[in-house]
Coordinates of C-alpha atoms in Angstrom, one line a residue:
Chain A
X7 CA 108.3 86.4 84.2
X8 CA 104.8 85.9 85.5
X9 CA 101.9 87.4 83.7
X10 CA 100.4 89.8 84.6
X11 CA 103.3 91.5 86.4
X12 CA 102.7 92.2 90.0
X13 CA 101.0 95.5 90.4
X14 CA 103.1 97.9 92.4
X15 CA 100.4 100.5 92.9
X16 CA 97.9 98.1 94.6
X17 CA 99.7 98.0 97.9
X18 CA 99.7 101.8 98.0
X19 CA 95.9 101.9 97.6
X20 CA 95.5 99.0 100.1
X21 CA 97.3 100.9 102.9
X22 CA 100.4 98.8 102.9
X23 CA 103.8 100.4 103.5
X24 CA 105.7 98.0 101.2
X25 CA 105.5 96.3 97.8
X26 CA 106.8 92.8 97.5
X27 CA 107.9 91.4 94.2
X28 CA 107.7 87.7 94.7
X29 CA 107.6 85.7 91.5
X30 CA 109.4 82.8 89.8
X31 CA 111.8 83.7 87.0
X32 CA 111.1 82.2 83.6
X33 CA 113.9 83.6 81.3
X34 CA 117.2 85.3 81.9
X35 CA 115.9 88.5 80.5
X36 CA 113.0 89.0 82.9
X37 CA 112.6 92.6 83.9
X38 CA 110.1 93.9 86.4
X39 CA 108.9 97.4 86.9
X40 CA 107.7 99.4 89.8
X41 CA 105.6 102.6 89.3
X42 CA 105.9 103.8 92.8
X43 CA 108.8 105.4 94.7
X44 CA 110.6 103.7 97.6
X45 CA 112.4 104.5 100.8
X46 CA 114.5 101.3 100.8
X47 CA 115.0 98.0 99.0
X48 CA 115.9 94.6 100.4
X49 CA 116.1 91.0 99.2
X50 CA 112.9 89.2 100.3
X51 CA 112.9 86.1 102.5
X52 CA 111.9 83.7 99.6
X53 CA 114.4 84.8 97.1
X54 CA 116.7 82.3 95.4
X55 CA 118.7 85.1 93.8
X56 CA 121.3 86.7 96.0
X57 CA 121.8 89.9 94.0
X58 CA 119.2 92.1 92.4
X59 CA 119.8 95.4 90.5
X60 CA 117.5 98.4 91.1
X61 CA 117.6 100.8 88.2
X62 CA 116.0 104.2 88.7
X63 CA 115.7 107.6 87.0
X64 CA 118.7 109.9 87.6
X65 CA 119.1 113.0 85.4
X66 CA 122.7 113.2 86.4
X67 CA 123.6 109.9 84.7
X68 CA 124.1 109.1 81.0
X69 CA 120.8 107.9 79.7
X70 CA 119.2 109.2 82.9
X71 CA 119.5 105.8 84.5
X72 CA 121.4 104.9 87.7
X73 CA 121.7 101.5 89.3
X74 CA 122.3 100.0 92.7
X75 CA 122.6 96.3 93.6
X76 CA 121.0 95.0 96.7
X77 CA 122.1 91.6 98.0
X78 CA 121.1 89.2 100.8
X79 CA 123.8 90.8 102.9
X80 CA 123.1 94.4 102.1
X81 CA 119.9 96.3 101.6
X82 CA 119.7 99.8 100.0
X83 CA 118.4 102.7 102.1
X84 CA 117.5 105.9 100.4
X85 CA 114.5 107.6 98.7
X86 CA 114.2 106.6 95.1
X87 CA 111.4 108.3 93.1
X88 CA 109.5 106.8 90.2
X89 CA 109.3 109.5 87.6
X90 CA 106.6 108.0 85.3
X91 CA 106.3 111.2 83.4
X92 CA 110.0 111.3 82.4
X93 CA 111.8 109.0 80.1
X94 CA 115.1 107.1 80.0
X95 CA 117.2 107.9 76.9
X96 CA 117.6 107.0 74.1
X97 CA 115.0 104.3 74.6
X98 CA 112.4 106.9 75.6
X99 CA 110.8 104.4 78.0
X100 CA 109.0 105.8 81.1
X101 CA 111.3 106.5 84.1
X102 CA 109.9 103.8 86.3
X103 CA 112.0 101.7 88.7
X104 CA 113.3 98.6 86.9
X105 CA 114.2 95.5 88.9
X106 CA 116.1 92.4 87.6
X107 CA 118.5 89.9 89.1
X108 CA 122.2 90.3 88.4
X109 CA 122.9 86.6 89.1
X110 CA 123.2 84.7 85.9
X111 CA 120.6 82.2 85.0
X112 CA 120.7 79.7 82.1
X113 CA 117.5 77.6 81.6
X114 CA 119.2 76.0 78.6
X115 CA 122.1 74.6 80.7
X116 CA 123.6 71.7 78.7
X117 CA 123.6 69.1 81.5
X118 CA 124.8 66.3 79.3
X119 CA 127.8 68.2 78.2
X120 CA 128.7 68.8 81.9
X121 CA 128.3 65.3 83.2
X122 CA 129.8 63.7 80.1
X123 CA 128.7 60.9 77.8
X124 CA 129.4 58.3 80.3
X125 CA 126.3 59.3 82.3
X126 CA 123.4 59.6 79.9
X127 CA 120.6 62.0 81.1
X128 CA 117.1 61.2 80.0
X129 CA 115.3 64.2 81.3
X130 CA 116.2 67.6 82.8
X131 CA 114.1 69.5 85.2
X132 CA 114.7 73.1 86.3
X133 CA 113.4 74.4 89.6
X134 CA 112.7 78.0 88.5
X135 CA 114.5 80.4 90.8
X136 CA 112.3 82.8 92.8
X137 CA 113.0 86.5 92.7
X138 CA 111.8 88.2 95.9
X139 CA 112.4 91.9 96.5
X140 CA 110.7 94.1 99.1
X141 CA 110.2 97.8 98.3
X142 CA 109.5 99.9 101.3
X143 CA 107.3 103.0 100.8
X144 CA 108.2 104.9 104.0
X145 CA 110.9 104.8 106.6
X146 CA 113.0 101.7 106.3
X147 CA 112.7 99.2 109.1
X148 CA 115.4 98.8 111.7
X149 CA 115.6 95.0 110.9
X150 CA 115.5 93.8 107.3
X151 CA 114.3 90.3 106.3
X152 CA 116.9 87.7 105.8
X153 CA 116.6 84.9 103.3
X154 CA 115.0 81.8 104.8
X155 CA 116.7 78.5 104.9
X156 CA 115.3 76.3 102.1
X157 CA 115.0 72.5 101.8
X158 CA 114.5 70.8 98.5
X159 CA 113.1 67.3 98.8
X160 CA 113.5 65.1 95.8
X161 CA 111.8 61.7 95.7
X162 CA 111.1 59.4 92.8
X163 CA 112.2 62.1 90.4
X164 CA 111.8 59.7 87.5
X165 CA 109.2 57.0 87.2
X166 CA 111.1 55.1 84.5
X167 CA 109.6 52.3 82.5
X168 CA 109.5 49.1 84.4
X169 CA 112.6 47.0 84.1
X170 CA 114.9 49.9 83.0
X171 CA 117.2 50.6 85.9
X172 CA 119.4 53.0 83.9
X173 CA 117.0 55.9 83.4
X174 CA 118.3 59.1 84.9
X175 CA 117.0 62.6 85.6
X176 CA 118.8 65.8 86.3
X177 CA 117.2 68.4 88.5
X178 CA 118.8 71.9 88.6
X179 CA 118.4 73.4 92.0
X180 CA 119.1 77.2 92.5
X181 CA 121.4 77.9 95.4
X182 CA 122.7 81.4 94.5
X183 CA 125.0 82.8 97.2
X184 CA 124.3 80.3 99.9
X185 CA 127.0 79.9 102.4
X186 CA 125.9 76.4 103.6
X187 CA 124.8 73.7 101.1
X188 CA 124.3 70.3 102.5
X189 CA 123.0 67.2 100.8
X190 CA 121.8 63.8 101.9
X191 CA 120.8 60.9 99.7
X192 CA 119.3 57.8 101.2
X193 CA 118.0 54.7 99.6
X194 CA 115.0 53.5 101.5
X195 CA 114.4 50.1 99.9
X196 CA 116.8 47.6 101.3
X197 CA 118.7 45.8 98.7
X198 CA 117.7 48.0 95.8
X199 CA 120.3 50.7 95.0
X200 CA 119.4 54.0 93.4
X201 CA 121.5 56.4 91.3
X202 CA 122.8 59.6 92.9
X203 CA 125.3 62.2 91.7
X204 CA 125.9 65.9 92.3
X205 CA 127.5 68.7 90.3
X206 CA 127.9 72.3 91.5
X207 CA 127.9 74.9 88.7
X208 CA 128.4 78.7 88.3
X209 CA 126.9 80.3 85.3
X210 CA 129.2 82.4 83.1
X211 CA 128.9 84.9 80.3
X212 CA 130.6 84.5 77.0
X213 CA 131.2 80.7 76.8
X214 CA 129.0 79.0 74.3
X215 CA 127.7 76.8 76.9
X216 CA 127.4 79.5 79.5
X217 CA 128.6 77.6 82.6
X218 CA 131.6 77.0 84.8
X219 CA 131.9 73.9 86.9
X220 CA 133.0 73.8 90.5
X221 CA 135.1 70.8 91.2
X222 CA 136.1 70.0 94.7
X223 CA 139.5 68.7 93.8
X224 CA 139.9 70.1 90.3
X225 CA 139.8 66.8 88.6
X226 CA 136.2 66.5 87.4
X227 CA 132.8 68.1 87.6
X228 CA 131.4 65.9 90.3
X229 CA 130.9 66.7 93.9
X230 CA 129.5 63.2 94.0
X231 CA 130.0 60.9 91.0
X232 CA 126.7 59.5 89.8
X233 CA 126.8 55.8 90.8
X234 CA 124.3 53.4 92.2
X235 CA 124.2 54.0 95.9
X236 CA 123.3 51.3 98.5
X237 CA 124.2 53.3 101.5
X238 CA 123.3 56.9 102.6
X239 CA 125.5 59.7 101.1
X240 CA 125.9 62.9 103.1
X241 CA 128.0 65.9 102.6
X242 CA 128.5 69.7 102.7
X243 CA 129.8 71.8 99.8
X244 CA 132.8 73.8 100.9
X245 CA 131.8 77.3 99.8
X246 CA 134.4 78.8 102.1
X247 CA 137.3 77.3 100.1
X248 CA 135.8 77.2 96.6
X249 CA 133.5 80.1 96.7
X250 CA 129.7 80.2 96.4
X251 CA 127.9 78.4 93.6
X252 CA 124.8 79.3 91.6
X253 CA 123.1 76.0 91.1
X254 CA 123.3 72.2 91.8
X255 CA 122.7 69.5 89.3
X256 CA 121.2 66.6 91.2
X257 CA 121.4 63.4 89.2
X258 CA 118.9 60.8 90.2
X259 CA 117.8 57.5 88.9
X260 CA 116.0 54.5 90.2
X261 CA 113.4 52.0 89.4
X262 CA 110.1 50.8 90.7
X263 CA 111.8 48.7 93.3
X264 CA 114.4 51.3 94.3
X265 CA 113.0 54.1 96.4
X266 CA 115.0 56.9 97.8
X267 CA 115.0 60.3 99.5
X268 CA 117.2 63.1 98.4
X269 CA 117.4 66.2 100.5
X270 CA 119.2 69.5 99.7
X271 CA 119.4 72.1 102.5
X272 CA 120.7 75.6 101.9
X273 CA 121.3 78.5 104.2
X274 CA 122.8 81.9 104.4
X275 CA 124.4 81.1 107.7
X276 CA 128.0 80.0 107.7
X277 CA 128.5 76.3 108.5
Chain B
X27 CA 75.0 153.1 130.1
X28 CA 75.0 156.7 128.8
X29 CA 73.6 157.2 125.3
X30 CA 76.1 157.5 122.5
X31 CA 77.0 161.1 121.7
X32 CA 79.3 162.6 119.2
X33 CA 82.9 162.7 120.7
X34 CA 84.8 166.0 120.8
X35 CA 88.3 164.6 120.1
X36 CA 89.9 161.5 118.5
X37 CA 91.0 160.2 121.9
X38 CA 87.5 160.6 123.2
X39 CA 86.2 158.8 120.1
X40 CA 88.5 155.8 120.6
X41 CA 87.5 155.7 124.3
X42 CA 83.9 155.7 123.3
X43 CA 84.5 152.7 120.9
X44 CA 86.4 150.8 123.7
X45 CA 83.5 151.4 126.1
X46 CA 81.1 150.1 123.5
X47 CA 83.2 146.9 123.0
X48 CA 83.4 146.2 126.7
X49 CA 79.9 147.4 127.7
X50 CA 77.2 145.3 129.2
X51 CA 75.9 142.7 126.8
X52 CA 72.3 143.3 127.9
X53 CA 72.3 147.0 127.1
X54 CA 74.8 147.2 124.3
X55 CA 73.2 147.7 121.0
X56 CA 74.0 145.1 118.3
X57 CA 77.1 145.9 116.3
X58 CA 76.5 143.9 113.1
X59 CA 73.2 142.8 111.7
X60 CA 73.0 139.1 111.0
X61 CA 71.5 138.9 107.6
X62 CA 71.9 135.7 105.5
X63 CA 73.8 136.3 102.3
X64 CA 72.1 135.5 99.0
X65 CA 74.1 133.2 96.8
X66 CA 73.5 135.4 93.8
X67 CA 72.9 139.1 93.4
X68 CA 74.2 142.0 95.3
X69 CA 75.0 141.1 99.0
X70 CA 72.6 142.9 101.4
X71 CA 74.1 146.0 102.9
X72 CA 76.3 146.7 99.9
X73 CA 76.9 150.4 99.4
X74 CA 77.8 150.3 95.7
X75 CA 76.1 147.8 93.5
X76 CA 78.7 148.4 90.8
X77 CA 81.6 147.5 93.0
X78 CA 82.5 144.0 93.8
X79 CA 82.4 143.3 97.5
X80 CA 82.6 140.3 99.8
X81 CA 80.5 139.6 102.8
X82 CA 82.0 140.9 106.0
X83 CA 83.2 138.3 108.4
X84 CA 80.5 137.2 110.8
X85 CA 80.9 138.0 114.4
X86 CA 79.2 134.7 115.3
X87 CA 80.3 131.4 114.1
X88 CA 78.2 129.7 111.5
X89 CA 77.9 126.0 111.0
X90 CA 79.8 126.1 107.7
X91 CA 82.9 127.5 109.4
X92 CA 83.0 124.5 111.7
X93 CA 83.2 121.8 109.0
X94 CA 86.1 119.5 109.2
X95 CA 87.3 116.7 107.0
X96 CA 89.9 113.9 107.1
X97 CA 90.6 112.2 103.9
X98 CA 93.2 110.1 102.1
X99 CA 94.2 111.4 98.7
X100 CA 95.8 109.1 96.1
X101 CA 97.9 110.8 93.6
X102 CA 98.2 109.6 90.0
X103 CA 100.6 109.8 87.1
X104 CA 100.0 113.0 85.3
X105 CA 98.7 112.7 81.7
X106 CA 99.6 115.0 78.9
X107 CA 97.3 118.1 78.9
X108 CA 95.9 117.2 82.3
X109 CA 95.4 120.2 84.7
X110 CA 97.2 120.1 88.1
X111 CA 94.8 118.4 90.5
X112 CA 93.2 120.6 93.1
X113 CA 93.6 119.4 96.6
X114 CA 91.6 122.0 98.5
X115 CA 89.6 125.1 97.7
X116 CA 89.1 127.3 100.7
X117 CA 85.4 127.5 101.5
X118 CA 85.6 129.5 104.6
X119 CA 87.5 132.6 105.8
X120 CA 90.3 130.7 107.4
X121 CA 91.1 127.0 107.3
X122 CA 94.0 124.9 108.5
X123 CA 95.0 122.2 106.1
X124 CA 97.5 119.5 107.1
X125 CA 99.0 117.2 104.5
X126 CA 101.1 114.2 105.3
X127 CA 102.8 112.0 102.7
X128 CA 102.6 108.3 103.7
X129 CA 104.6 106.8 100.8
X130 CA 107.9 107.7 99.2
X131 CA 106.8 110.4 96.7
X132 CA 107.8 112.6 95.1
X133 CA 104.8 114.8 95.8
X134 CA 104.6 118.5 95.6
X135 CA 102.0 120.8 97.1
X136 CA 101.5 124.5 96.5
X137 CA 99.2 127.3 95.6
X138 CA 100.3 127.5 92.0
X139 CA 98.0 126.0 89.4
X140 CA 100.9 124.5 87.6
X141 CA 103.4 122.6 89.8
X142 CA 105.2 120.8 86.9
X143 CA 108.0 119.8 86.7
X144 CA 107.7 118.5 90.2
X145 CA 111.3 119.3 91.1
X146 CA 111.1 122.8 89.7
X147 CA 110.5 124.4 93.1
X148 CA 107.0 125.7 92.3
X149 CA 105.6 123.7 95.2
X150 CA 106.8 122.2 98.5
X151 CA 108.1 118.7 98.1
X152 CA 106.6 116.6 100.9
X153 CA 108.8 114.4 103.1
X154 CA 107.4 111.0 104.1
X155 CA 105.6 111.0 107.5
X156 CA 106.4 114.7 107.9
X157 CA 103.1 116.7 108.2
X158 CA 103.0 120.2 106.5
X159 CA 100.4 122.7 107.7
X160 CA 98.9 125.5 105.6
X161 CA 96.7 128.3 106.8
X162 CA 94.5 128.9 103.8
X163 CA 92.6 132.1 103.3
X164 CA 89.3 132.2 101.5
X165 CA 89.8 132.4 97.7
X166 CA 93.0 130.3 97.7
X167 CA 93.4 126.8 96.3
X168 CA 95.8 124.2 97.2
X169 CA 97.2 122.1 94.4
X170 CA 99.0 118.8 94.4
X171 CA 101.2 117.1 91.9
X172 CA 103.1 113.8 91.7
X173 CA 104.8 111.5 89.2
X174 CA 103.6 108.3 90.7
X175 CA 100.8 106.8 92.8
X176 CA 101.1 108.0 96.4
X177 CA 99.0 108.2 99.5
X178 CA 98.5 111.6 101.2
X179 CA 96.6 112.3 104.4
X180 CA 94.6 115.5 104.2
X181 CA 93.1 117.1 107.3
X182 CA 91.0 120.2 107.0
X183 CA 90.2 122.0 110.2
X184 CA 88.6 125.4 110.8
X185 CA 89.5 128.5 112.7
X186 CA 86.0 129.6 113.9
X187 CA 87.4 131.7 116.6
X188 CA 89.6 133.6 114.1
X189 CA 86.5 134.5 112.0
X190 CA 84.7 135.6 115.1
X191 CA 87.5 137.9 116.2
X192 CA 87.8 139.2 112.6
X193 CA 84.1 139.8 112.5
X194 CA 84.2 141.7 115.8
X195 CA 87.1 143.9 114.7
X196 CA 85.3 144.7 111.5
X197 CA 82.2 145.6 113.5
X198 CA 84.2 148.0 115.7
X199 CA 85.8 149.5 112.6
X200 CA 82.4 150.1 111.0
X201 CA 81.2 151.7 114.2
X202 CA 84.2 153.9 114.3
X203 CA 83.7 154.9 110.7
X204 CA 80.0 155.8 111.4
X205 CA 81.0 158.2 114.1
X206 CA 84.1 159.5 112.3
X207 CA 82.2 160.0 109.1
X208 CA 79.3 161.9 110.9
X209 CA 81.7 164.4 112.3

């Protein structure tokens, strides 16, 4: 959660008709508040999360809290008031609007356990998922924003010590709810291979590791087994058959001589 | 025009007042004296200094009655013990106040000095982008209450012609009383 939290009252004073919560997530428990009422909620264009919960004050509910989930496919239209002078029970916290993603997020993902001991990972990098929610103050628009297509370019992810061709890095890329996930890996130094592998994961609750692995044929965790590649590797993850995934583990490795380009494209449009 | 004489019947009296109202402006005697009102002390022309009286409406429009304003009011979260904010205090005989909520609310507006809780029905809950107009008489105050930060457009306009009509009617009534009381 970014500090300080985005100020929801500033857009009201600035004459805007919406408040946009656009910030990277840091921990799974990040919770954002809005102190102003809304006429509609929608997922913003830069959001990595596909599903966000809007909790608001409702005296008819236990604890005086009601909740609605907005997704990239479905905004919420309806007047929601921020009752700052009332309190949720039994916590006695002010009755503001509370916003948090419902998609699971695990920044402590045990990548090595997933890929197995045969593929040692030297470093792990997380691309922090972005939460983007648009809160409209007045009449909702006739057209709501859609999530933009995103491209993740990964080059020279690990500058390993000279002469060690076996160093690897794992980069976790958020792709929550995307219908189309395509990847392309291309060595660009002739004669020098580079390591490339790909795993698609869904985060789960309850398991000590907190993940579930998508396997294209059910035999192992890899969409692309991590091996030294001398030729380009292209592909599309079949979300239509196997369902949507939460994140990709991109395994990369190379040396000073082996340069590569790795590109991940994600979109909400069906392939 | 014939000089004023004491009428012999009620109907003749009413006709005499009507002729006075529609008479020639050049020959008609003034109906109401235009004396500025002191801010303190007994108003000029008061009959009984021990009885509270208000200035009679003016038959001519003063500058104060023509004042207009257009402002944006930002509501705030009420604090414990804080009085209900006052949106407008009527400073003229008649005024037209239009409030329009630009955000989602909830915002309540009313003439009660205590509008809490906001959903209690003590005030009018504003709807976004839906203007609400009040005709506020002098001595009344318009209050506003909200549970969050909101943007409210406030337009205050005057009814100068209304005061002028009221002033003329009061003048006629005074004249009628003068003749009726002298009979």
